[in-house]
XYZ file of C-alpha atoms in Angstrom:
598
model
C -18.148 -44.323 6.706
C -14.726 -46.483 7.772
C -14.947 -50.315 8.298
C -14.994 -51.204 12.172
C -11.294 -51.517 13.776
C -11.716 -53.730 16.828
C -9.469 -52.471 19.107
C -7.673 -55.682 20.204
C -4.577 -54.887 20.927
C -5.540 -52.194 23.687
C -8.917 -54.555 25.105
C -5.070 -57.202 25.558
C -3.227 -54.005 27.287
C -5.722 -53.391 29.429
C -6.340 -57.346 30.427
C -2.794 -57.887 31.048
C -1.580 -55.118 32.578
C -4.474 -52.435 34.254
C -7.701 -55.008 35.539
C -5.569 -57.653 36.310
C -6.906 -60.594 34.021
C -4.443 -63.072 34.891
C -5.608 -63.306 38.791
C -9.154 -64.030 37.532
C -7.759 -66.921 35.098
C -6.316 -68.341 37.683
C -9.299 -69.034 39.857
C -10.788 -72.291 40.163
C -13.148 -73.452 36.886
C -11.209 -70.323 34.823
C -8.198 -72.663 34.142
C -8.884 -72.929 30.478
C -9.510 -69.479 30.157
C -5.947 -67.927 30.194
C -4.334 -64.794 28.809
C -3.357 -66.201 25.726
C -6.496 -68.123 25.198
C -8.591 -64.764 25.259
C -6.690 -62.789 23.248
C -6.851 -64.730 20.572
C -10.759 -65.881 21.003
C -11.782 -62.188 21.183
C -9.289 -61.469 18.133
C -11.499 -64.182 16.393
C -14.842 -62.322 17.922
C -13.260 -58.805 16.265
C -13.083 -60.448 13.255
C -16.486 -62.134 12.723
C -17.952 -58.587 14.284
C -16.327 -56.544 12.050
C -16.922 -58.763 8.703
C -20.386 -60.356 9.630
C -22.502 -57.877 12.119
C -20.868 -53.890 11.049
C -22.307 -54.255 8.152
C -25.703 -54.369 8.847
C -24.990 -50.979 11.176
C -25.745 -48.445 8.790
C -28.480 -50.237 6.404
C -30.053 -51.408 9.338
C -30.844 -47.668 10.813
C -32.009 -46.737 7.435
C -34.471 -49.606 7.037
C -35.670 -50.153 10.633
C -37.529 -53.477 11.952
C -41.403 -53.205 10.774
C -44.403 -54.811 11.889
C -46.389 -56.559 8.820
C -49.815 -56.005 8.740
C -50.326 -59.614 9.747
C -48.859 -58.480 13.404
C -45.325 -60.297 12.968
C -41.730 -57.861 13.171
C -39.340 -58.243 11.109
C -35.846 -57.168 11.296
C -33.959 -55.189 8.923
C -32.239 -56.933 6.003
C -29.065 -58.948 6.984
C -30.359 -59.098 10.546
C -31.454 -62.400 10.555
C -28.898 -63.918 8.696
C -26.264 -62.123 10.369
C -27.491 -63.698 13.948
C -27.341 -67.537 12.418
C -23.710 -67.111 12.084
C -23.449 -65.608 15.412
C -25.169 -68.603 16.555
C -23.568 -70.779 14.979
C -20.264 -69.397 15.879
C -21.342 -69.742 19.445
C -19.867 -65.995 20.791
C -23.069 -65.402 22.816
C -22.502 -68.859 24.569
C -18.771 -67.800 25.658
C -19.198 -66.662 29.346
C -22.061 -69.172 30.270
C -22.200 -72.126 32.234
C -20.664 -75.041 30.798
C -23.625 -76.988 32.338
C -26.022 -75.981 29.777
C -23.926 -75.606 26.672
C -21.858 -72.813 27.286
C -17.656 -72.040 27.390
C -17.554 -71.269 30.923
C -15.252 -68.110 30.205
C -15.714 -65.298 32.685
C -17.470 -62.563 33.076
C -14.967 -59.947 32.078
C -14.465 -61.865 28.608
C -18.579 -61.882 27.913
C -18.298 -58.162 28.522
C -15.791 -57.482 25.727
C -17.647 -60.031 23.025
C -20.740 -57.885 24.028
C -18.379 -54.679 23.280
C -17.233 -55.561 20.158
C -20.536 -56.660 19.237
C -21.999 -53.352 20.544
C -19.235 -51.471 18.362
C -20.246 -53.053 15.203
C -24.102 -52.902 15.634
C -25.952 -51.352 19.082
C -29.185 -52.324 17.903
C -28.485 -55.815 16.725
C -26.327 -56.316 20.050
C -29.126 -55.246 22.055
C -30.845 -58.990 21.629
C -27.963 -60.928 23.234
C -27.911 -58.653 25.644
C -31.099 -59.179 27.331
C -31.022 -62.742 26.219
C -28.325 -63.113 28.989
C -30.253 -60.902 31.572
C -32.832 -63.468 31.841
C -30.301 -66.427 31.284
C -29.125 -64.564 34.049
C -32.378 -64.611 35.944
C -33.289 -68.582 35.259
C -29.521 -69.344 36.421
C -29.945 -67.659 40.010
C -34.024 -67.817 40.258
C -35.365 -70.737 38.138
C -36.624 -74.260 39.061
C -34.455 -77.455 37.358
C -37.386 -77.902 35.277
C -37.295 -74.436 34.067
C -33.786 -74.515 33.212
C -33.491 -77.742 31.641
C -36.060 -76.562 29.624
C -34.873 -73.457 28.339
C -31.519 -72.694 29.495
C -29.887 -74.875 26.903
C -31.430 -73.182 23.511
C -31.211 -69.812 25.335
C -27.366 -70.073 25.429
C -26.580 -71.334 22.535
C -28.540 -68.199 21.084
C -31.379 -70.220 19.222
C -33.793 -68.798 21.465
C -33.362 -65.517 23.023
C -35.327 -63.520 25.832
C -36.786 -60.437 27.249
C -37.452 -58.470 30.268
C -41.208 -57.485 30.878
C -41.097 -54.582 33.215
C -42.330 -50.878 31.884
C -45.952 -50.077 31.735
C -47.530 -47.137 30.332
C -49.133 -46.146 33.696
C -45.640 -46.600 35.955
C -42.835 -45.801 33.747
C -39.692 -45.826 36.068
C -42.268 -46.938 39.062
C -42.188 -50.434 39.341
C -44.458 -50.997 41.322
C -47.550 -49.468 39.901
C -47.435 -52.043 37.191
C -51.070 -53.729 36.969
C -50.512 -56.880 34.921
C -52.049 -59.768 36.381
C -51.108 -63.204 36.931
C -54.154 -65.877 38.026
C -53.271 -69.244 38.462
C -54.323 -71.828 37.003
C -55.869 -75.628 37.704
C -52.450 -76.860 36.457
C -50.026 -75.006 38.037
C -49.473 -72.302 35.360
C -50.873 -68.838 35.191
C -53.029 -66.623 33.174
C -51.087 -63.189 32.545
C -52.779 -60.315 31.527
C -51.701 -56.515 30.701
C -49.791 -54.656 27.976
C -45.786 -54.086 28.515
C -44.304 -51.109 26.568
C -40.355 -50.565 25.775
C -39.983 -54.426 25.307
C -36.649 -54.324 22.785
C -37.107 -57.142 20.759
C -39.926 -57.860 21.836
C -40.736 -59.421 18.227
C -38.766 -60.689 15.889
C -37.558 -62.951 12.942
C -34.280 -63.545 14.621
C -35.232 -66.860 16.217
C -37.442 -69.337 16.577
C -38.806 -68.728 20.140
C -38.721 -65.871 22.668
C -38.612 -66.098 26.274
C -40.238 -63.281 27.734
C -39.477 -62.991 31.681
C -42.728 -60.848 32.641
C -43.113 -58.477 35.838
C -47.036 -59.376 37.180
C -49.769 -59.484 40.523
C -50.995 -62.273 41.839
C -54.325 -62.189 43.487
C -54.377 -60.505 46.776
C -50.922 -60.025 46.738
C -49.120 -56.690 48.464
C -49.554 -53.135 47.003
C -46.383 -51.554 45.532
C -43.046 -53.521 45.012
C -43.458 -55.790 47.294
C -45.822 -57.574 45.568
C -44.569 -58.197 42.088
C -43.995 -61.745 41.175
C -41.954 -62.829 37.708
C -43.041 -65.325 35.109
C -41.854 -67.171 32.100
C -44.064 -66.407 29.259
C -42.752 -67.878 25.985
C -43.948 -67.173 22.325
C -44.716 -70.446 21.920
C -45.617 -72.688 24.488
C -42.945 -75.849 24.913
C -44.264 -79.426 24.825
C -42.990 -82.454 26.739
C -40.755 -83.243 24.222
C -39.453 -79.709 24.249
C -40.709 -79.396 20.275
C -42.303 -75.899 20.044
C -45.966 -76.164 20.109
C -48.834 -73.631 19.832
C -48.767 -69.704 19.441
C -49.031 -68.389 23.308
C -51.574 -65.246 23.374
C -48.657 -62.176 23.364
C -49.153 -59.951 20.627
C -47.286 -56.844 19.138
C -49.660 -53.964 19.284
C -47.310 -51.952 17.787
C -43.666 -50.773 17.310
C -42.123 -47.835 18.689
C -40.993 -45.134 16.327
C -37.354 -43.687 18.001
C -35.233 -41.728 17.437
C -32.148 -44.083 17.396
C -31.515 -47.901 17.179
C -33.885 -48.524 14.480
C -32.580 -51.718 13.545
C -34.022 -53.124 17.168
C -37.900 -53.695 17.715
C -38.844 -51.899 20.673
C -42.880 -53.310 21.358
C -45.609 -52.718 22.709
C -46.969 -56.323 23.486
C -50.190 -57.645 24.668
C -50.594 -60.308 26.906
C -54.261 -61.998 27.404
C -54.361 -64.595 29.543
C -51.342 -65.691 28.355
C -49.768 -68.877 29.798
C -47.400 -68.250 32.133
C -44.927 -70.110 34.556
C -44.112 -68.600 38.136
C -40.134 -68.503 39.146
C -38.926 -68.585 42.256
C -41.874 -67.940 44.683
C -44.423 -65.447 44.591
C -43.763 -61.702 45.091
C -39.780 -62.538 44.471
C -40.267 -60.087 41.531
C -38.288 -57.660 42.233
C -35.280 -59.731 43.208
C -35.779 -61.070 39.839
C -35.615 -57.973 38.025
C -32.297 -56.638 40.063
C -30.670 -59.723 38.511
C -31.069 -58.665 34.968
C -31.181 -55.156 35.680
C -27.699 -55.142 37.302
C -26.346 -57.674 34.393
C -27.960 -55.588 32.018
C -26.701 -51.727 33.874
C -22.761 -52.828 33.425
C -23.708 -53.596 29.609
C -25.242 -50.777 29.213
C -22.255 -48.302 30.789
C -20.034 -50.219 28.166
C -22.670 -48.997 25.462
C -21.506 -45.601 25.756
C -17.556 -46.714 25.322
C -18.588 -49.087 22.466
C -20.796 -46.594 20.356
C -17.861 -44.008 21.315
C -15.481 -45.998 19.866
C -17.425 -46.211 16.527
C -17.969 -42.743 16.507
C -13.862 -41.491 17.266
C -12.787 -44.056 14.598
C -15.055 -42.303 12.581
C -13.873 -38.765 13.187
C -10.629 -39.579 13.248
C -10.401 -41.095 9.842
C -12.766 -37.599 8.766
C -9.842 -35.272 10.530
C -7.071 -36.984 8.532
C -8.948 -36.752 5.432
C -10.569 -33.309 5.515
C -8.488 -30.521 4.349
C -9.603 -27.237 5.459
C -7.231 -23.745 5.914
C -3.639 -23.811 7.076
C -2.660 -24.328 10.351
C -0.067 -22.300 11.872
C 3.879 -23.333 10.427
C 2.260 -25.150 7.532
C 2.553 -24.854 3.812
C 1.018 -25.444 0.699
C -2.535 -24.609 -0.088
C -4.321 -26.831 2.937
C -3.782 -28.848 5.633
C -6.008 -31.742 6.968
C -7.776 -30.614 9.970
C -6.122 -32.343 12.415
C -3.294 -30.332 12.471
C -5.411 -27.444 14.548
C -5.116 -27.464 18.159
C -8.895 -27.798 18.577
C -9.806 -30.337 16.512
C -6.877 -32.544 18.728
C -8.202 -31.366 21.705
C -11.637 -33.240 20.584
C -9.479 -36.340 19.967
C -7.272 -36.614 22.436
C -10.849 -36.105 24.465
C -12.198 -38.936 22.966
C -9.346 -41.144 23.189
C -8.547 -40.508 26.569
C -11.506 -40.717 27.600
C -12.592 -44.086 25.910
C -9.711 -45.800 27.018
C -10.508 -44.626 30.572
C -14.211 -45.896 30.130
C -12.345 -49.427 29.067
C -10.690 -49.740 32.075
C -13.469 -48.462 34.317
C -15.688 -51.393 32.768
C -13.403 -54.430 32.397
C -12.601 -53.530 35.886
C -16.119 -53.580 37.252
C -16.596 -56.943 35.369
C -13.051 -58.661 36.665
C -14.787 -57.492 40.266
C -18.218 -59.659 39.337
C -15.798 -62.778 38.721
C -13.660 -62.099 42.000
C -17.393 -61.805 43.573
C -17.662 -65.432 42.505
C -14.801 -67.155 42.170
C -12.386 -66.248 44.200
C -11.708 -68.923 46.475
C -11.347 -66.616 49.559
C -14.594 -65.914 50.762
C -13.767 -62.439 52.464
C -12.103 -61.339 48.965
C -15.606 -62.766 47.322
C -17.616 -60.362 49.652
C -14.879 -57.304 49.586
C -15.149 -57.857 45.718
C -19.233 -58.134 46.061
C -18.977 -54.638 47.913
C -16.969 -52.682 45.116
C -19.084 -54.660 42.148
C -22.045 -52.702 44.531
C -20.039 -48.980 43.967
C -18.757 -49.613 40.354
C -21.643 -50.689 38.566
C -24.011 -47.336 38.926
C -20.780 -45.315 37.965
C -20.322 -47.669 34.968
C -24.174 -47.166 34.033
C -23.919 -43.130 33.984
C -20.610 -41.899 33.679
C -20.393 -44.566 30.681
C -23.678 -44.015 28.767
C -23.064 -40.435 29.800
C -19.916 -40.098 28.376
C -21.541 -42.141 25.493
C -23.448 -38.807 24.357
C -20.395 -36.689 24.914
C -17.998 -38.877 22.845
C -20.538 -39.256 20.017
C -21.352 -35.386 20.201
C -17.429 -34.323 19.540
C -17.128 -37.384 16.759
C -20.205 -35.061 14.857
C -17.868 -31.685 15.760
C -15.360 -32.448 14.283
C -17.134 -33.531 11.113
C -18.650 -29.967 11.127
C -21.590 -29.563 9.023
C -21.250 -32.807 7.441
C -21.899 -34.385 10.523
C -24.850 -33.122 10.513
C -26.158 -34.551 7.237
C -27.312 -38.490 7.958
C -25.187 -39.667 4.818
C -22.104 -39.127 6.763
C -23.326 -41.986 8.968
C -21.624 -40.215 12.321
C -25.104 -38.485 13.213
C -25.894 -42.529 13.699
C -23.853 -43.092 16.666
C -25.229 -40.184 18.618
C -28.938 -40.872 18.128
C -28.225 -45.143 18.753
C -26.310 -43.575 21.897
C -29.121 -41.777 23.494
C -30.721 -44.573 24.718
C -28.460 -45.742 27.356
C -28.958 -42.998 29.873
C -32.519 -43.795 30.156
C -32.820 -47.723 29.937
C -32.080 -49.925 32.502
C -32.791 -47.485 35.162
C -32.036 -43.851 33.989
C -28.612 -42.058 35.610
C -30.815 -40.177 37.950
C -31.430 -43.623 39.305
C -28.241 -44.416 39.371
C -27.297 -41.897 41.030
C -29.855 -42.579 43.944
C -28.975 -45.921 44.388
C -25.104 -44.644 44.815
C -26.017 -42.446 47.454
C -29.126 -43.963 48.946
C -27.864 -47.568 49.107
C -23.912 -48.085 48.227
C -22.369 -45.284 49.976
C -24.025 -46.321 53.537
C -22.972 -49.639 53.230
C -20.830 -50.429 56.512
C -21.568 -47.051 57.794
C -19.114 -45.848 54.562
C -16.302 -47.889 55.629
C -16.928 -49.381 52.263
C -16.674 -46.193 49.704
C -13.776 -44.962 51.855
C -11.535 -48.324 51.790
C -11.869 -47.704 47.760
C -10.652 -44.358 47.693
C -8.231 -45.062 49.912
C -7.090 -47.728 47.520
C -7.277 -45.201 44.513
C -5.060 -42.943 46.681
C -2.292 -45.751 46.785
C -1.255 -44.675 43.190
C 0.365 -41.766 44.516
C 3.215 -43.940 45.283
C 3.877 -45.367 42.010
C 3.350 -42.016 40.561
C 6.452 -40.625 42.756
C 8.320 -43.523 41.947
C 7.743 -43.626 38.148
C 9.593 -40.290 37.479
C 9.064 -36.509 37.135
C 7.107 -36.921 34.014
C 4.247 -38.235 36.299
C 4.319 -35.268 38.542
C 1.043 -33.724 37.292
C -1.203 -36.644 37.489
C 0.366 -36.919 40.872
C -0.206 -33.837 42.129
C -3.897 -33.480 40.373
C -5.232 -37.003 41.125
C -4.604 -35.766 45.412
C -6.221 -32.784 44.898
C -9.283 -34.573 43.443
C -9.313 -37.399 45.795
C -9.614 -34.994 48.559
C -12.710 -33.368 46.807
C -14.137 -36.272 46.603
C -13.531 -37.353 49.678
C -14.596 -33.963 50.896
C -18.228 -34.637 49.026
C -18.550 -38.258 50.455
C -17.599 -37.138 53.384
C -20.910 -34.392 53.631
C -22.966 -37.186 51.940
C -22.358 -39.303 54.527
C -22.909 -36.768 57.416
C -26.127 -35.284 55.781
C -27.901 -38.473 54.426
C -30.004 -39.116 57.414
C -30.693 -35.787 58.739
C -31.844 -34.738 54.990
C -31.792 -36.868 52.565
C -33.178 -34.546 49.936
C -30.283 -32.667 49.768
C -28.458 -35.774 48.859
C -30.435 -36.503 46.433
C -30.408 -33.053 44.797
C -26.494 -33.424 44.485
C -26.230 -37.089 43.246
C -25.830 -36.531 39.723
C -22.854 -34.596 40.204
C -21.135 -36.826 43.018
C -21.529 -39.570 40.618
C -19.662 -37.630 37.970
C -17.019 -36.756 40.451
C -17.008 -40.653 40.993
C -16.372 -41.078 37.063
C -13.720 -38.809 36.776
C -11.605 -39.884 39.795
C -11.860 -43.683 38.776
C -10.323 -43.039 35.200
C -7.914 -40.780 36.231
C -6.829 -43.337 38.645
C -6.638 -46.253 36.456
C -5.600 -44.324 33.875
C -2.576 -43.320 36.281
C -2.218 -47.372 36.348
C -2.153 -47.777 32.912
C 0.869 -45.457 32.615
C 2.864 -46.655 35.728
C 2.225 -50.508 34.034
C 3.104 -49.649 30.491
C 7.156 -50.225 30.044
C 6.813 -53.475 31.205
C 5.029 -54.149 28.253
C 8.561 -53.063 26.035
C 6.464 -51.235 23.759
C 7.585 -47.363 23.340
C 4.913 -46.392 21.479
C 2.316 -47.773 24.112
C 4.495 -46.053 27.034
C 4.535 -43.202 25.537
C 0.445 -43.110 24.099
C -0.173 -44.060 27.831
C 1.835 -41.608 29.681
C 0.420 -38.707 27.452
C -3.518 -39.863 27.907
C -2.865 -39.955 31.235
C -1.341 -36.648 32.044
C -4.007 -34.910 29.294
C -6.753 -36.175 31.595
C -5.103 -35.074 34.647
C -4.430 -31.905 33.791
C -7.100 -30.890 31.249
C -10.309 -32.615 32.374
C -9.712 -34.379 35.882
C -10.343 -31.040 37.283
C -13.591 -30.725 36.477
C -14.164 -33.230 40.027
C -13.415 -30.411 41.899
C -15.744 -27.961 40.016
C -18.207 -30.423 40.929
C -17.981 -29.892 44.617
C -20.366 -27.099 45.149
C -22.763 -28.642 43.118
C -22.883 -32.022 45.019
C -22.880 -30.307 48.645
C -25.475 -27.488 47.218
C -28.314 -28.796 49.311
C -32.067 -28.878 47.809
C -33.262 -25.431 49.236
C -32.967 -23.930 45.741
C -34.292 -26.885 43.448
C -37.690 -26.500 45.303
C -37.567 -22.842 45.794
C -39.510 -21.926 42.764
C -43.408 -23.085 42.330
C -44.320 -24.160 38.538
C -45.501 -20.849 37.393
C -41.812 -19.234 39.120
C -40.456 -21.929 36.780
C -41.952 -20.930 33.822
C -41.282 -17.219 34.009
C -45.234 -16.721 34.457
C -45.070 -14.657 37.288
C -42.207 -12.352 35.378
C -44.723 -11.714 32.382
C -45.782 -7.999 31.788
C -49.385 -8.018 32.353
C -51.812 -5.430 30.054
């Protein structure tokens, strides 16, 4: 195992010169928050993630957080000591409202603190994380009571939060949840029910937990439409905002999994718990999609964050391991990455990791356009694209996530295999992120079902049409850029081919839609880093830097020609239809009507 590298100089590159940074500092309330200021604070942030929180990475996995027999968790060693100094520091604070204590940096500059963080240690990063889904929540949803009450301490990181959602019984399905909220003679309510998958649920982190919890009020509506959210803290807060006595949420027990071990994922038990309604009743679900879509963009960036781990890993491994002679060599051994296919698994990951940056800085420079721009037609525009990016971000990144971490082991060859190497790590912490938050088959339904018809498509095609525009640049920038020229139109049009039949066939059937949504997605993916991956070369002399030209031109043209095309491969798949996914009953499916009877 290598100490963490934050990747600074690159997370500046991309700021500057592909997403477009310096627009967004230049909005109104961003003024302190320029270029220059942000490099710097998240060269700090590198820093205390790679000296306080890496650490922790490996010993944490090996330890894992326990329950005592007394029913409190407890974190892995270092844990808890590593999170006062990230209090104290103040990084989880960063991109919060000023209003209650934070630095009122945006968006795009949270996302990369949460990156770094993620790089050094998924599981520990995982409690910010939700912390500022239901900051998140409170900001948009809660009364000036609520937030004046627990906004502050909940920024600053000395109390953190949860979402409440998953239930044994509904799983994905919201809406069969069955915890239920009665209120009470004083304006609160009595929750009761058990919530699974709640990551850090428990802890010995801080002082207080916030848990935002998914419930039914009496007689309210079946299914979603009837889900209302409540604050249910750990301890309840008295009028002096001191913490007072226990609240009745328990830890029934801890999940065993088969990654991030370091994080508590609970099972808690809520009965009659005191509770506090936000927003009005049966606003649940308009809750949730507040966290969930904070939380789906964080969790895309999980995959590029753990993937980075993992190729700094195998990189260091392919330099050091000496294994046969590659061709034109001599001596007794050369180090592995002199063979063609070990490079072709790091150029792989490199390219494809510094496409995955892009793709996610850029969705989060979109959420502070959607804000702050002082236009309101560019706030909307920028709303509309947010809407399209951030399901890409959530599966092609956490998708990518297992990919990336699955070469890093490869190239380790059998040692990767063995835990002691540490790389195995990174692939099992990675697993996660194509499930949570709304698993990629979700994602993929929401891209089809509800982004692409927005404005009749008007909206999905204006964005390709802008991808298209690099063409230009690419004809101007030389013959060198030929290729990615050349490839990135002939994947545009298959993609616009497949959004195209999406759009034509959603109403009539939208089953066969559905069926082919995983792979439109993926052609999504790849198109979007090619693209800005095409911008990234185009924008790199100006930075004067020949070695960055020249790493960016060569990423860029790798993609393009060696895994870009796989869009196109895609095509039948997304424009298949459904006929054959429901062609076969259960026994067809498993072979039983095939086996030789006696």
């Amino acid at each position: 195992m290598i100490r963490y590298q934050p990747p600074i100089a690159d997370l500046a590159f991309a700021l500057e010169h592909v997403v477009g940074y310096p627009d967004i500092a230049s909005f109104p309330g961003f003024e302190h928050a320029d270029l220059d200021t942000v490099v710097d604070l998240i060269g700090q942030c590198g820093d205390f993630m790679a000296e306080v929180v890496a650490p922790t990475n490996h010993s944490g996995d090996v330890e894992s957080a326990h329950r005592q027999p007394d029913g409190s968790v407890v974190t892995p060693a270092g844990f808890a000591e590593a999170y006062r100094h990230y209090v104290e520091a103040g990084w989880g604070s960063v991109p919060l409202p000023e209003e209650f204590g934070g630095g009122g940096f945006p968006r795009t500059v949270g996302l990369i603190i949460q990156e770094l963080m993620t790089s050094a240690n998924m599981a520990f990063a995982l409690c910010p994380l939700l912390t500022q889904g239901a900051i998140e929540a409170l900001l948009h949803y809660g009364d000036a009571g609520q937030k004046r009450r627990y906004l502050p301490k909940m920024v600053s990181g000395e109390w953190t939060g949860t979402m409440n959602l998953t239930e044994p019984q509904a799983g994905s399905d919201v809406g069969a949840l069955t915890t239920r909220a009665v209120p009470q003679p004083d304006g609160s309510f009595a929750i009761t029910g058990q919530k699974m998958f709640i990551t850090f649920g428990d802890h010995d982190m801080a002082e207080q937990i916030v848990h935002l919890v998914l419930a039914r009020t009496p007689g309210a509506p079946a299914g979603t439409k009837g889900i209302s959210c409540f604050i249910v803290p750990k301890f309840l807060v008295n009028d002096d905002e001191s913490l007072g006595e226990r609240n009745s949420v328990h830890t029934v027990s801890l999940e065993h999994k088969m990654g991030i071990h370091g994080a508590p994922t609970c099972v808690l038990s809520y009965e009659e718990a005191t509770g506090y309604l936000i927003g009005e009743e049966n606003l649940g679900m308009r809750i949730m999609f507040v966290m969930m879509n904070s939380a789906r963009l964080s969790v895309g960036m999980q995959g590029l964050a753990v993937g980075e781990r993992a190729y700094q890993q195998s990189l260091a491994y392919a330099q050091e391991r000496r294994q046969g002679l590659a061709i034109g060599a001599t001596g007794a051994d050369s180090a592995i990455i002199e063979f063609p296919d070990v490079r072709r698994m790091l150029l792989t990951q490199r390219a494809s990791l510094a496409a995955l940056q892009y793709l996610m800085l850029l969705d989060a420079s979109y959420v502070d356009r959607s804000t702050h721009d002082p236009n309101p037609a560019a706030r909307a525009r920028a709303n509309e694209i947010v809407g399209i990016l951030t399901p890409i971000c959530k599966s092609f990144g956490s998708d990518l996530g297992n990919e990336l971490t699955s070469l890093a082991l490869q190239i380790h060859g059998g040692m990767g295999y063995i835990e002691e190497t540490g790389v195995a790590q990174h692939m099992r912490d990675v697993r996660i992120a194509a499930i949570y938050e709304g698993t990629n088959g979700i994602q993929a339904a929401d891209l089809v079902g509800r982004k692409l018809g927005v404005r009749g498509g008007a909206s999905v095609m204006e964005f390709l049409a802008t991808m298209r525009e690099i063409g230009t640049e690419l004809a101007e920038a030389g013959t060198e850029f030929d290729t990615i020229r050349e490839e990135l139109d002939r994947q545009f049009d298959a993609l616009e081919q497949a959004t195209q039949w999406m759009l034509s066939t959603g109403r009539a059937d939208p089953n066969s839609v559905l069926a082919g949504s995983t792979p439109y997605l993926r052609m999504w993916g790849l198109c979007t880093s090619g693209w800005l991956l095409a911008r990234a070369a185009v924008s790199a002399p100006a930075t004067g830097d020949a070695r960055r030209e020249e790493s960016q031109l060569v990423l860029a043209r790798f993609y393009a020609e060696q895994l870009l095309p796989q869009c196109a491969g895609l095509l039948g798949a997304a424009t298949a239809g459904s006929r054959d996914l429901f062609a076969l009953d259960a026994d067809q499916l498993s072979g039983a009507t095939s086996r030789v009877r006696h």
